[in-house]
Amino acid sequence: MNNPKIWLSSPHMGGTEQKFVQEAFDANWVAPLGPNVNGLEQDLEHYLGNEAHVGALSSGTAAIHLGLILLGVQAGDEVLCQSMTFSASANPILYLGAIPVFIDSEMDTWNLCPLALEEAILDRIATGKMPKAIIAVHLYGVPYRIDEIRTIADKYGIPILEDSAEALGSSYKGQQCGTFGDIGVLSFNGNKIITTSGGGAIVTRTKALKDRAVFFATQSRDDAPHYQHSEIGYNYRMSNICAGIGRGQMEVLDDHVVLRRKMHSFYVDLFSAIDLVTVFTAPNDDYFANYWLSAIVVEPNALKGISRETLRLAFEVANIECRPLWKPMHLQPVFEKYPYYGGIVSETLFERGLCLPSGSNLTDEERDRISAVIREFFTTA
Ligand SMILES: *Cc1c(COP(=O)(O)O)cnc(C)c1O
C-alpha cells in the first residue's frame, strides 16, 4: 500500500506567512519580541472582541502555567480540572506543586459535568479546602456548558481558567471562546486550527493582567538598568518569527473554521445510515463549534467485529491516521492517585470514541479514500 498518509490534523499555510517572517528577517527582529508579536496580539484581540487582552507565549501549556499563577494558585492548593482532556491542561497544576482534582464529563458537550463539579466543590469544602481554580476545556472545539459552569464558579467564588486551546473560532451565543474564563488560553501548536509552528497565548480581561503575564514570561525583570528580580520568572514569550507565521494564519482562520466544519458535515452525511456510529455534534444552536477534530462514538458489536479499535485498525491499514479520544487524566498512571469526582462518562467515551482526519487541507481524493474505508468496514462487518 503506497497511498500517501492522511493525517489527523496537519498544518495548513495560507500563503502570506512567509511575508511576515521575511519582514522580521529584513528588520533583524529575530527575538522573542517585535512587531509581529504585537501585530499577532492585536489581530487576536480584534478577533476575540469582548475587550480581550492577549499576550503571545511560547505554548498553550505556558499560558496555562502563567494563568494559574495569575489566579494565585500555590503549592498545596487544589485545582479542579476536567479529566477528559490533553495532559497539558493538568500538568501545570503539578508544576506549581498544587493538587489536581479531576472531574468527569457530561454526554452533550463531552466537557465538565456541572453536577460532578458542584459535588466536588462541596466535598472539597467539607474536607476543609476551598478549590483555587476550575480548569474547563472546550474539547475538540465544542464549547463547555458555559452558563452552568459560570453559575457554579460564581456561587462559590472560584475563578475559571478557560482552556480554549482547541476552540479558537468557536463561540457560544455569539461570544468567542477564549473570552469566557477569568483567564483564557489559546494554542498554536502544529496540529491546531491555526499554527505558529509552536506557540500559544493568554487571554485576560484587563491590560494590567496581560502586562503581568508578559512580565512573568520575560524572566520577571524589575524596572532597573541591570538585571534585577524580585519574583521567579519564566522564558515563555513567543518569538517574532513564530508570530509572523501567526499573523499570516490569522488571515485564513475563518476559512479554516469553514473547512473544518465541512469535514464535520462530511462525516455526519457519511455515518447517517450507520446506526452504530454517532458523530459528536454540538447540542444546539447556542454552541458554534470550530470542529477542530471530528470525533465519533462507535457502539461496539462483538458479533460483527465492530469497535472503535477495529475501525481504527482498518484506517491504519489504509494509511489513514485516526486516534482514540483523549484518555481521561484520572486514568493516567501519572495522575491516578489524585481525587476524582463523577461516573464513567469520560471513561466510556474514551473506550468508544475515535478522532477522524479533520484537517482544513484535506482533498476530495483523500475524502474518497476515507469514505471507501468506512463503507467497506461497515458492509463487510
Ligand atoms: C494543545 C492543547 C494544549 C497545549 O497547547 P500547546 O501549545 O501544545 O502547549 C492544552 N490544552 C488542550 C486541550 C490542548 O488541546
GROMACS .gro file of C-alpha atoms and ligand atoms in nm:
model
  396
    1MET     CA    1   0.000   0.000   0.000
    2ASN     CA    2   0.179   0.316  -0.109
    3ASN     CA    3  -0.106   0.558  -0.068
    4PRO     CA    4   0.035   0.873   0.095
    5LYS     CA    5  -0.053   0.916   0.462
    6ILE     CA    6  -0.367   1.107   0.552
    7TRP     CA    7  -0.307   1.292   0.877
    8LEU     CA    8  -0.549   1.363   1.158
    9SER     CA    9  -0.474   1.736   1.150
   10SER     CA   10  -0.176   1.889   0.977
   11PRO     CA   11  -0.051   2.247   0.936
   12HIS     CA   12  -0.227   2.441   0.660
   13MET     CA   13  -0.045   2.751   0.542
   14GLY     CA   14  -0.244   3.034   0.393
   15GLY     CA   15   0.030   3.191   0.181
   16THR     CA   16   0.118   3.521   0.349
   17GLU     CA   17   0.305   3.373   0.647
   18GLN     CA   18   0.645   3.399   0.480
   19LYS     CA   19   0.592   3.766   0.404
   20PHE     CA   20   0.567   3.843   0.776
   21VAL     CA   21   0.863   3.617   0.852
   22GLN     CA   22   1.066   3.788   0.580
   23GLU     CA   23   0.984   4.127   0.730
   24ALA     CA   24   1.118   4.003   1.062
   25PHE     CA   25   1.443   3.894   0.896
   26ASP     CA   26   1.474   4.216   0.698
   27ALA     CA   27   1.440   4.425   1.015
   28ASN     CA   28   1.650   4.177   1.220
   29TRP     CA   29   1.362   4.130   1.465
   30VAL     CA   30   1.472   3.773   1.539
   31ALA     CA   31   1.386   3.770   1.908
   32PRO     CA   32   1.102   3.692   2.149
   33LEU     CA   33   0.955   4.038   2.093
   34GLY     CA   34   0.893   4.265   1.795
   35PRO     CA   35   0.632   4.395   1.552
   36ASN     CA   36   0.490   4.052   1.464
   37VAL     CA   37   0.434   3.969   1.832
   38ASN     CA   38   0.248   4.297   1.880
   39GLY     CA   39   0.066   4.251   1.549
   40LEU     CA   40  -0.050   3.898   1.632
   41GLU     CA   41  -0.173   4.012   1.973
   42GLN     CA   42  -0.373   4.291   1.810
   43ASP     CA   43  -0.517   4.054   1.549
   44LEU     CA   44  -0.628   3.816   1.823
   45GLU     CA   45  -0.773   4.093   2.038
   46HIS     CA   46  -0.971   4.214   1.739
   47TYR     CA   47  -1.086   3.862   1.654
   48LEU     CA   48  -1.192   3.773   2.008
   49GLY     CA   49  -1.362   4.108   2.074
   50ASN     CA   50  -1.519   4.142   2.418
   51GLU     CA   51  -1.233   4.375   2.523
   52ALA     CA   52  -0.993   4.081   2.543
   53HIS     CA   53  -0.626   4.143   2.613
   54VAL     CA   54  -0.386   3.891   2.460
   55GLY     CA   55  -0.026   3.800   2.544
   56ALA     CA   56   0.154   3.581   2.288
   57LEU     CA   57   0.353   3.299   2.450
   58SER     CA   58   0.572   3.007   2.353
   59SER     CA   59   0.294   2.750   2.401
   60GLY     CA   60  -0.055   2.690   2.528
   61THR     CA   61   0.096   2.495   2.816
   62ALA     CA   62   0.297   2.803   2.916
   63ALA     CA   63  -0.027   3.005   2.905
   64ILE     CA   64  -0.197   2.759   3.143
   65HIS     CA   65   0.104   2.772   3.377
   66LEU     CA   66   0.105   3.153   3.387
   67GLY     CA   67  -0.275   3.161   3.406
   68LEU     CA   68  -0.271   2.953   3.723
   69ILE     CA   69  -0.002   3.180   3.869
   70LEU     CA   70  -0.215   3.487   3.789
   71LEU     CA   71  -0.509   3.320   3.964
   72GLY     CA   72  -0.294   3.283   4.273
   73VAL     CA   73  -0.250   2.905   4.270
   74GLN     CA   74   0.029   2.798   4.504
   75ALA     CA   75   0.184   2.477   4.635
   76GLY     CA   76  -0.072   2.268   4.822
   77ASP     CA   77  -0.375   2.441   4.667
   78GLU     CA   78  -0.639   2.230   4.496
   79VAL     CA   79  -0.736   2.292   4.133
   80LEU     CA   80  -1.047   2.137   3.978
   81CYS     CA   81  -0.973   2.011   3.626
   82GLN     CA   82  -1.175   1.845   3.353
   83SER     CA   83  -1.048   1.487   3.341
   84MET     CA   84  -1.113   1.427   2.973
   85THR     CA   85  -0.853   1.648   2.810
   86PHE     CA   86  -0.497   1.660   2.686
   87SER     CA   87  -0.241   1.627   2.968
   88ALA     CA   88  -0.122   1.985   2.905
   89SER     CA   89  -0.442   2.108   3.078
   90ALA     CA   90  -0.336   1.941   3.402
   91ASN     CA   91   0.046   1.931   3.402
   92PRO     CA   92   0.091   2.297   3.506
   93ILE     CA   93  -0.105   2.226   3.828
   94LEU     CA   94   0.181   1.994   3.920
   95TYR     CA   95   0.448   2.241   3.804
   96LEU     CA   96   0.317   2.461   4.086
   97GLY     CA   97   0.309   2.186   4.346
   98ALA     CA   98  -0.070   2.218   4.358
   99ILE     CA   99  -0.313   1.925   4.365
  100PRO     CA  100  -0.537   1.837   4.071
  101VAL     CA  101  -0.891   1.722   4.146
  102PHE     CA  102  -1.038   1.563   3.835
  103ILE     CA  103  -1.399   1.598   3.721
  104ASP     CA  104  -1.600   1.380   3.483
  105SER     CA  105  -1.760   1.500   3.159
  106GLU     CA  106  -2.126   1.505   3.059
  107MET     CA  107  -2.261   1.347   2.741
  108ASP     CA  108  -2.382   1.652   2.547
  109THR     CA  109  -2.062   1.857   2.529
  110TRP     CA  110  -1.811   1.592   2.647
  111ASN     CA  111  -1.688   1.869   2.878
  112LEU     CA  112  -1.716   1.945   3.252
  113CYS     CA  113  -2.024   1.791   3.412
  114PRO     CA  114  -2.187   2.067   3.622
  115LEU     CA  115  -2.326   1.811   3.870
  116ALA     CA  116  -1.991   1.642   3.928
  117LEU     CA  117  -1.824   1.983   3.951
  118GLU     CA  118  -2.055   2.106   4.226
  119GLU     CA  119  -2.035   1.774   4.409
  120ALA     CA  120  -1.655   1.805   4.405
  121ILE     CA  121  -1.660   2.164   4.531
  122LEU     CA  122  -1.893   2.078   4.821
  123ASP     CA  123  -1.687   1.774   4.912
  124ARG     CA  124  -1.355   1.962   4.900
  125ILE     CA  125  -1.504   2.238   5.116
  126ALA     CA  126  -1.621   1.969   5.359
  127THR     CA  127  -1.264   1.837   5.382
  128GLY     CA  128  -1.153   2.189   5.468
  129LYS     CA  129  -1.023   2.326   5.140
  130MET     CA  130  -1.179   2.575   4.902
  131PRO     CA  131  -1.057   2.492   4.548
  132LYS     CA  132  -0.842   2.770   4.399
  133ALA     CA  133  -0.945   2.743   4.030
  134ILE     CA  134  -1.152   2.549   3.776
  135ILE     CA  135  -0.989   2.439   3.450
  136ALA     CA  136  -1.264   2.400   3.189
  137VAL     CA  137  -1.189   2.277   2.837
  138HIS     CA  138  -1.372   2.315   2.502
  139LEU     CA  139  -1.292   1.964   2.377
  140TYR     CA  140  -1.246   1.933   2.001
  141GLY     CA  141  -1.380   2.288   1.969
  142VAL     CA  142  -1.723   2.224   2.124
  143PRO     CA  143  -1.788   2.483   2.398
  144TYR     CA  144  -1.841   2.355   2.751
  145ARG     CA  145  -2.168   2.434   2.934
  146ILE     CA  146  -2.072   2.799   2.966
  147ASP     CA  147  -2.373   2.924   3.164
  148GLU     CA  148  -2.395   2.636   3.413
  149ILE     CA  149  -2.021   2.631   3.483
  150ARG     CA  150  -2.011   3.009   3.530
  151THR     CA  151  -2.306   2.997   3.768
  152ILE     CA  152  -2.134   2.735   3.985
  153ALA     CA  153  -1.799   2.917   3.973
  154ASP     CA  154  -1.960   3.243   4.085
  155LYS     CA  155  -2.170   3.073   4.353
  156TYR     CA  156  -1.850   2.957   4.527
  157GLY     CA  157  -1.626   3.242   4.414
  158ILE     CA  158  -1.382   3.017   4.226
  159PRO     CA  159  -1.219   3.161   3.909
  160ILE     CA  160  -1.227   2.974   3.577
  161LEU     CA  161  -0.921   2.907   3.365
  162GLU     CA  162  -1.071   2.850   3.020
  163ASP     CA  163  -0.859   2.609   2.818
  164SER     CA  164  -0.956   2.720   2.468
  165ALA     CA  165  -0.653   2.556   2.304
  166GLU     CA  166  -0.880   2.360   2.069
  167ALA     CA  167  -1.151   2.621   2.027
  168LEU     CA  168  -1.018   2.933   1.854
  169GLY     CA  169  -1.305   3.026   1.620
  170SER     CA  170  -1.572   2.854   1.830
  171SER     CA  171  -1.833   3.064   2.006
  172TYR     CA  172  -2.126   3.041   2.246
  173LYS     CA  173  -2.432   3.262   2.199
  174GLY     CA  174  -2.220   3.469   1.962
  175GLN     CA  175  -1.931   3.528   2.203
  176GLN     CA  176  -1.587   3.393   2.109
  177CYS     CA  177  -1.436   3.105   2.305
  178GLY     CA  178  -1.130   3.222   2.492
  179THR     CA  179  -1.321   3.514   2.646
  180PHE     CA  180  -1.539   3.327   2.897
  181GLY     CA  181  -1.285   3.243   3.164
  182ASP     CA  182  -1.132   3.474   3.420
  183ILE     CA  183  -0.825   3.375   3.219
  184GLY     CA  184  -0.833   3.220   2.869
  185VAL     CA  185  -0.575   3.007   2.691
  186LEU     CA  186  -0.510   2.953   2.320
  187SER     CA  187  -0.267   2.717   2.144
  188PHE     CA  188  -0.100   2.748   1.805
  189ASN     CA  189   0.072   2.410   1.808
  190GLY     CA  190   0.130   2.245   1.470
  191ASN     CA  191  -0.191   2.041   1.479
  192LYS     CA  192  -0.429   2.316   1.597
  193ILE     CA  193  -0.674   2.512   1.380
  194ILE     CA  194  -0.405   2.772   1.312
  195THR     CA  195  -0.039   2.731   1.394
  196THR     CA  196   0.272   2.935   1.462
  197SER     CA  197   0.472   2.607   1.437
  198GLY     CA  198   0.452   2.611   1.816
  199GLY     CA  199   0.302   2.879   2.036
  200GLY     CA  200   0.012   2.990   2.248
  201ALA     CA  201  -0.150   3.290   2.409
  202ILE     CA  202  -0.301   3.402   2.735
  203VAL     CA  203  -0.626   3.600   2.725
  204THR     CA  204  -0.704   3.835   3.011
  205ARG     CA  205  -0.980   4.079   3.097
  206THR     CA  206  -0.753   4.370   3.182
  207LYS     CA  207  -0.440   4.524   3.034
  208ALA     CA  208  -0.277   4.511   3.380
  209LEU     CA  209  -0.319   4.132   3.396
  210LYS     CA  210  -0.181   4.086   3.045
  211ASP     CA  211   0.121   4.301   3.139
  212ARG     CA  212   0.171   4.087   3.449
  213ALA     CA  213   0.167   3.770   3.233
  214VAL     CA  214   0.421   3.919   2.992
  215PHE     CA  215   0.636   4.022   3.291
  216PHE     CA  216   0.646   3.662   3.417
  217ALA     CA  217   0.701   3.536   3.060
  218THR     CA  218   1.014   3.750   3.019
  219GLN     CA  219   1.202   3.640   3.333
  220SER     CA  220   1.027   3.881   3.572
  221ARG     CA  221   1.270   4.165   3.517
  222ASP     CA  222   1.220   4.457   3.752
  223ASP     CA  223   1.243   4.810   3.615
  224ALA     CA  224   1.619   4.866   3.654
  225PRO     CA  225   1.921   4.917   3.424
  226HIS     CA  226   2.078   4.593   3.547
  227TYR     CA  227   1.910   4.256   3.576
  228GLN     CA  228   1.705   4.282   3.893
  229HIS     CA  229   1.449   4.021   4.000
  230SER     CA  230   1.203   4.022   4.287
  231GLU     CA  231   0.996   3.731   4.159
  232ILE     CA  232   1.056   3.399   3.983
  233GLY     CA  233   1.040   3.438   3.607
  234TYR     CA  234   0.993   3.220   3.302
  235ASN     CA  235   1.112   3.226   2.942
  236TYR     CA  236   0.769   3.193   2.785
  237ARG     CA  237   0.738   3.477   2.532
  238MET     CA  238   0.660   3.399   2.166
  239SER     CA  239   0.935   3.464   1.914
  240ASN     CA  240   0.882   3.732   1.650
  241ILE     CA  241   0.946   3.470   1.378
  242CYS     CA  242   0.669   3.240   1.503
  243ALA     CA  243   0.438   3.538   1.548
  244GLY     CA  244   0.493   3.621   1.179
  245ILE     CA  245   0.356   3.280   1.086
  246GLY     CA  246   0.064   3.351   1.320
  247ARG     CA  247  -0.018   3.682   1.151
  248GLY     CA  248  -0.043   3.506   0.816
  249GLN     CA  249  -0.255   3.232   0.972
  250MET     CA  250  -0.497   3.484   1.123
  251GLU     CA  251  -0.585   3.588   0.768
  252VAL     CA  252  -0.716   3.235   0.699
  253LEU     CA  253  -0.860   3.143   1.040
  254ASP     CA  254  -1.221   3.192   0.933
  255ASP     CA  255  -1.159   2.986   0.617
  256HIS     CA  256  -1.015   2.709   0.832
  257VAL     CA  257  -1.324   2.713   1.054
  258VAL     CA  258  -1.548   2.679   0.747
  259LEU     CA  259  -1.337   2.391   0.612
  260ARG     CA  260  -1.318   2.205   0.946
  261ARG     CA  261  -1.694   2.237   0.980
  262LYS     CA  262  -1.730   2.099   0.626
  263MET     CA  263  -1.528   1.795   0.731
  264HIS     CA  264  -1.769   1.750   1.022
  265SER     CA  265  -2.068   1.768   0.783
  266PHE     CA  266  -1.894   1.519   0.556
  267TYR     CA  267  -1.880   1.271   0.846
  268VAL     CA  268  -2.238   1.343   0.952
  269ASP     CA  269  -2.352   1.252   0.599
  270LEU     CA  270  -2.123   0.952   0.575
  271PHE     CA  271  -2.241   0.799   0.902
  272SER     CA  272  -2.609   0.898   0.872
  273ALA     CA  273  -2.702   0.546   0.760
  274ILE     CA  274  -2.477   0.367   1.009
  275ASP     CA  275  -2.665   0.310   1.336
  276LEU     CA  276  -2.363   0.203   1.537
  277VAL     CA  277  -2.185   0.535   1.490
  278THR     CA  278  -2.273   0.883   1.617
  279VAL     CA  279  -2.078   1.190   1.515
  280PHE     CA  280  -2.001   1.424   1.805
  281THR     CA  281  -2.211   1.734   1.739
  282ALA     CA  282  -2.275   2.047   1.945
  283PRO     CA  283  -2.601   2.021   2.145
  284ASN     CA  284  -2.786   2.319   1.993
  285ASP     CA  285  -2.753   2.645   1.801
  286ASP     CA  286  -2.617   2.836   2.101
  287TYR     CA  287  -2.300   2.635   2.052
  288PHE     CA  288  -2.091   2.717   1.744
  289ALA     CA  289  -1.808   2.464   1.717
  290ASN     CA  290  -1.498   2.502   1.503
  291TYR     CA  291  -1.487   2.118   1.496
  292TRP     CA  292  -1.110   2.128   1.526
  293LEU     CA  293  -1.131   1.749   1.522
  294SER     CA  294  -1.430   1.548   1.407
  295ALA     CA  295  -1.493   1.267   1.653
  296ILE     CA  296  -1.728   0.970   1.655
  297VAL     CA  297  -1.856   0.721   1.909
  298VAL     CA  298  -1.868   0.360   1.790
  299GLU     CA  299  -2.121   0.136   1.962
  300PRO     CA  300  -1.930  -0.192   1.994
  301ASN     CA  301  -2.082  -0.501   1.831
  302ALA     CA  302  -1.876  -0.811   1.907
  303LEU     CA  303  -2.072  -1.036   1.669
  304LYS     CA  304  -1.992  -0.813   1.373
  305GLY     CA  305  -1.639  -0.740   1.494
  306ILE     CA  306  -1.715  -0.371   1.521
  307SER     CA  307  -1.545  -0.149   1.777
  308ARG     CA  308  -1.359   0.178   1.773
  309GLU     CA  309  -1.033  -0.024   1.774
  310THR     CA  310  -1.119  -0.249   1.476
  311LEU     CA  311  -1.228   0.062   1.286
  312ARG     CA  312  -0.907   0.243   1.380
  313LEU     CA  313  -0.703  -0.054   1.255
  314ALA     CA  314  -0.896  -0.057   0.925
  315PHE     CA  315  -0.795   0.307   0.878
  316GLU     CA  316  -0.437   0.229   0.976
  317VAL     CA  317  -0.411  -0.039   0.706
  318ALA     CA  318  -0.522   0.226   0.454
  319ASN     CA  319  -0.252   0.463   0.587
  320ILE     CA  320  -0.508   0.698   0.739
  321GLU     CA  321  -0.435   0.840   1.083
  322CYS     CA  322  -0.715   0.820   1.340
  323ARG     CA  323  -0.679   0.845   1.716
  324PRO     CA  324  -0.878   0.743   2.023
  325LEU     CA  325  -1.020   1.035   2.222
  326TRP     CA  326  -0.810   1.190   2.499
  327LYS     CA  327  -0.760   0.931   2.770
  328PRO     CA  328  -0.906   1.083   3.089
  329MET     CA  329  -0.647   1.217   3.332
  330HIS     CA  330  -0.783   1.021   3.630
  331LEU     CA  331  -0.694   0.702   3.439
  332GLN     CA  332  -0.341   0.815   3.357
  333PRO     CA  333  -0.062   0.648   3.556
  334VAL     CA  334   0.088   0.985   3.641
  335PHE     CA  335  -0.238   1.127   3.782
  336GLU     CA  336  -0.428   0.825   3.915
  337LYS     CA  337  -0.353   0.898   4.281
  338TYR     CA  338  -0.542   1.230   4.277
  339PRO     CA  339  -0.910   1.272   4.368
  340TYR     CA  340  -1.178   1.219   4.103
  341TYR     CA  341  -1.548   1.306   4.102
  342GLY     CA  342  -1.809   1.169   3.866
  343GLY     CA  343  -1.906   0.846   3.697
  344ILE     CA  344  -1.791   0.669   3.383
  345VAL     CA  345  -1.888   0.918   3.110
  346SER     CA  346  -1.534   1.015   3.012
  347GLU     CA  347  -1.414   0.657   3.055
  348THR     CA  348  -1.687   0.524   2.826
  349LEU     CA  349  -1.624   0.796   2.568
  350PHE     CA  350  -1.256   0.704   2.573
  351GLU     CA  351  -1.334   0.336   2.514
  352ARG     CA  352  -1.568   0.405   2.223
  353GLY     CA  353  -1.453   0.730   2.070
  354LEU     CA  354  -1.232   0.796   1.770
  355CYS     CA  355  -1.099   1.118   1.615
  356LEU     CA  356  -1.102   1.117   1.235
  357PRO     CA  357  -0.895   1.314   0.982
  358SER     CA  358  -1.019   1.670   1.017
  359GLY     CA  359  -0.764   1.899   0.852
  360SER     CA  360  -0.875   2.207   0.662
  361ASN     CA  361  -0.635   2.098   0.384
  362LEU     CA  362  -0.788   1.757   0.301
  363THR     CA  363  -0.866   1.698  -0.066
  364ASP     CA  364  -1.162   1.534  -0.240
  365GLU     CA  365  -0.936   1.242  -0.325
  366GLU     CA  366  -0.849   1.200   0.043
  367ARG     CA  367  -1.215   1.222   0.142
  368ASP     CA  368  -1.286   0.947  -0.115
  369ARG     CA  369  -1.024   0.724   0.046
  370ILE     CA  370  -1.176   0.787   0.389
  371SER     CA  371  -1.530   0.706   0.277
  372ALA     CA  372  -1.410   0.393   0.096
  373VAL     CA  373  -1.263   0.257   0.420
  374ILE     CA  374  -1.581   0.335   0.612
  375ARG     CA  375  -1.811   0.183   0.352
  376GLU     CA  376  -1.607  -0.131   0.324
  377PHE     CA  377  -1.572  -0.170   0.700
  378PHE     CA  378  -1.943  -0.144   0.768
  379THR     CA  379  -2.063  -0.351   0.470
  380THR     CA  380  -1.827  -0.643   0.525
  381ALA     CA  381  -1.875  -0.627   0.904
  382LIG     C1  382  -0.293   2.159   2.255
  382LIG     C2  383  -0.357   2.169   2.387
  382LIG     C3  384  -0.292   2.231   2.495
  382LIG     C4  385  -0.149   2.273   2.494
  382LIG     O1  386  -0.111   2.361   2.399
  382LIG     P1  387   0.043   2.362   2.349
  382LIG     O2  388   0.050   2.484   2.266
  382LIG     O3  389   0.064   2.236   2.271
  382LIG     O4  390   0.130   2.368   2.471
  382LIG     C5  391  -0.363   2.247   2.613
  382LIG     N1  392  -0.487   2.202   2.627
  382LIG     C6  393  -0.551   2.138   2.527
  382LIG     C7  394  -0.691   2.093   2.550
  382LIG     C8  395  -0.487   2.119   2.405
  382LIG     O5  396  -0.552   2.051   2.307
   0.00000   0.00000   0.00000
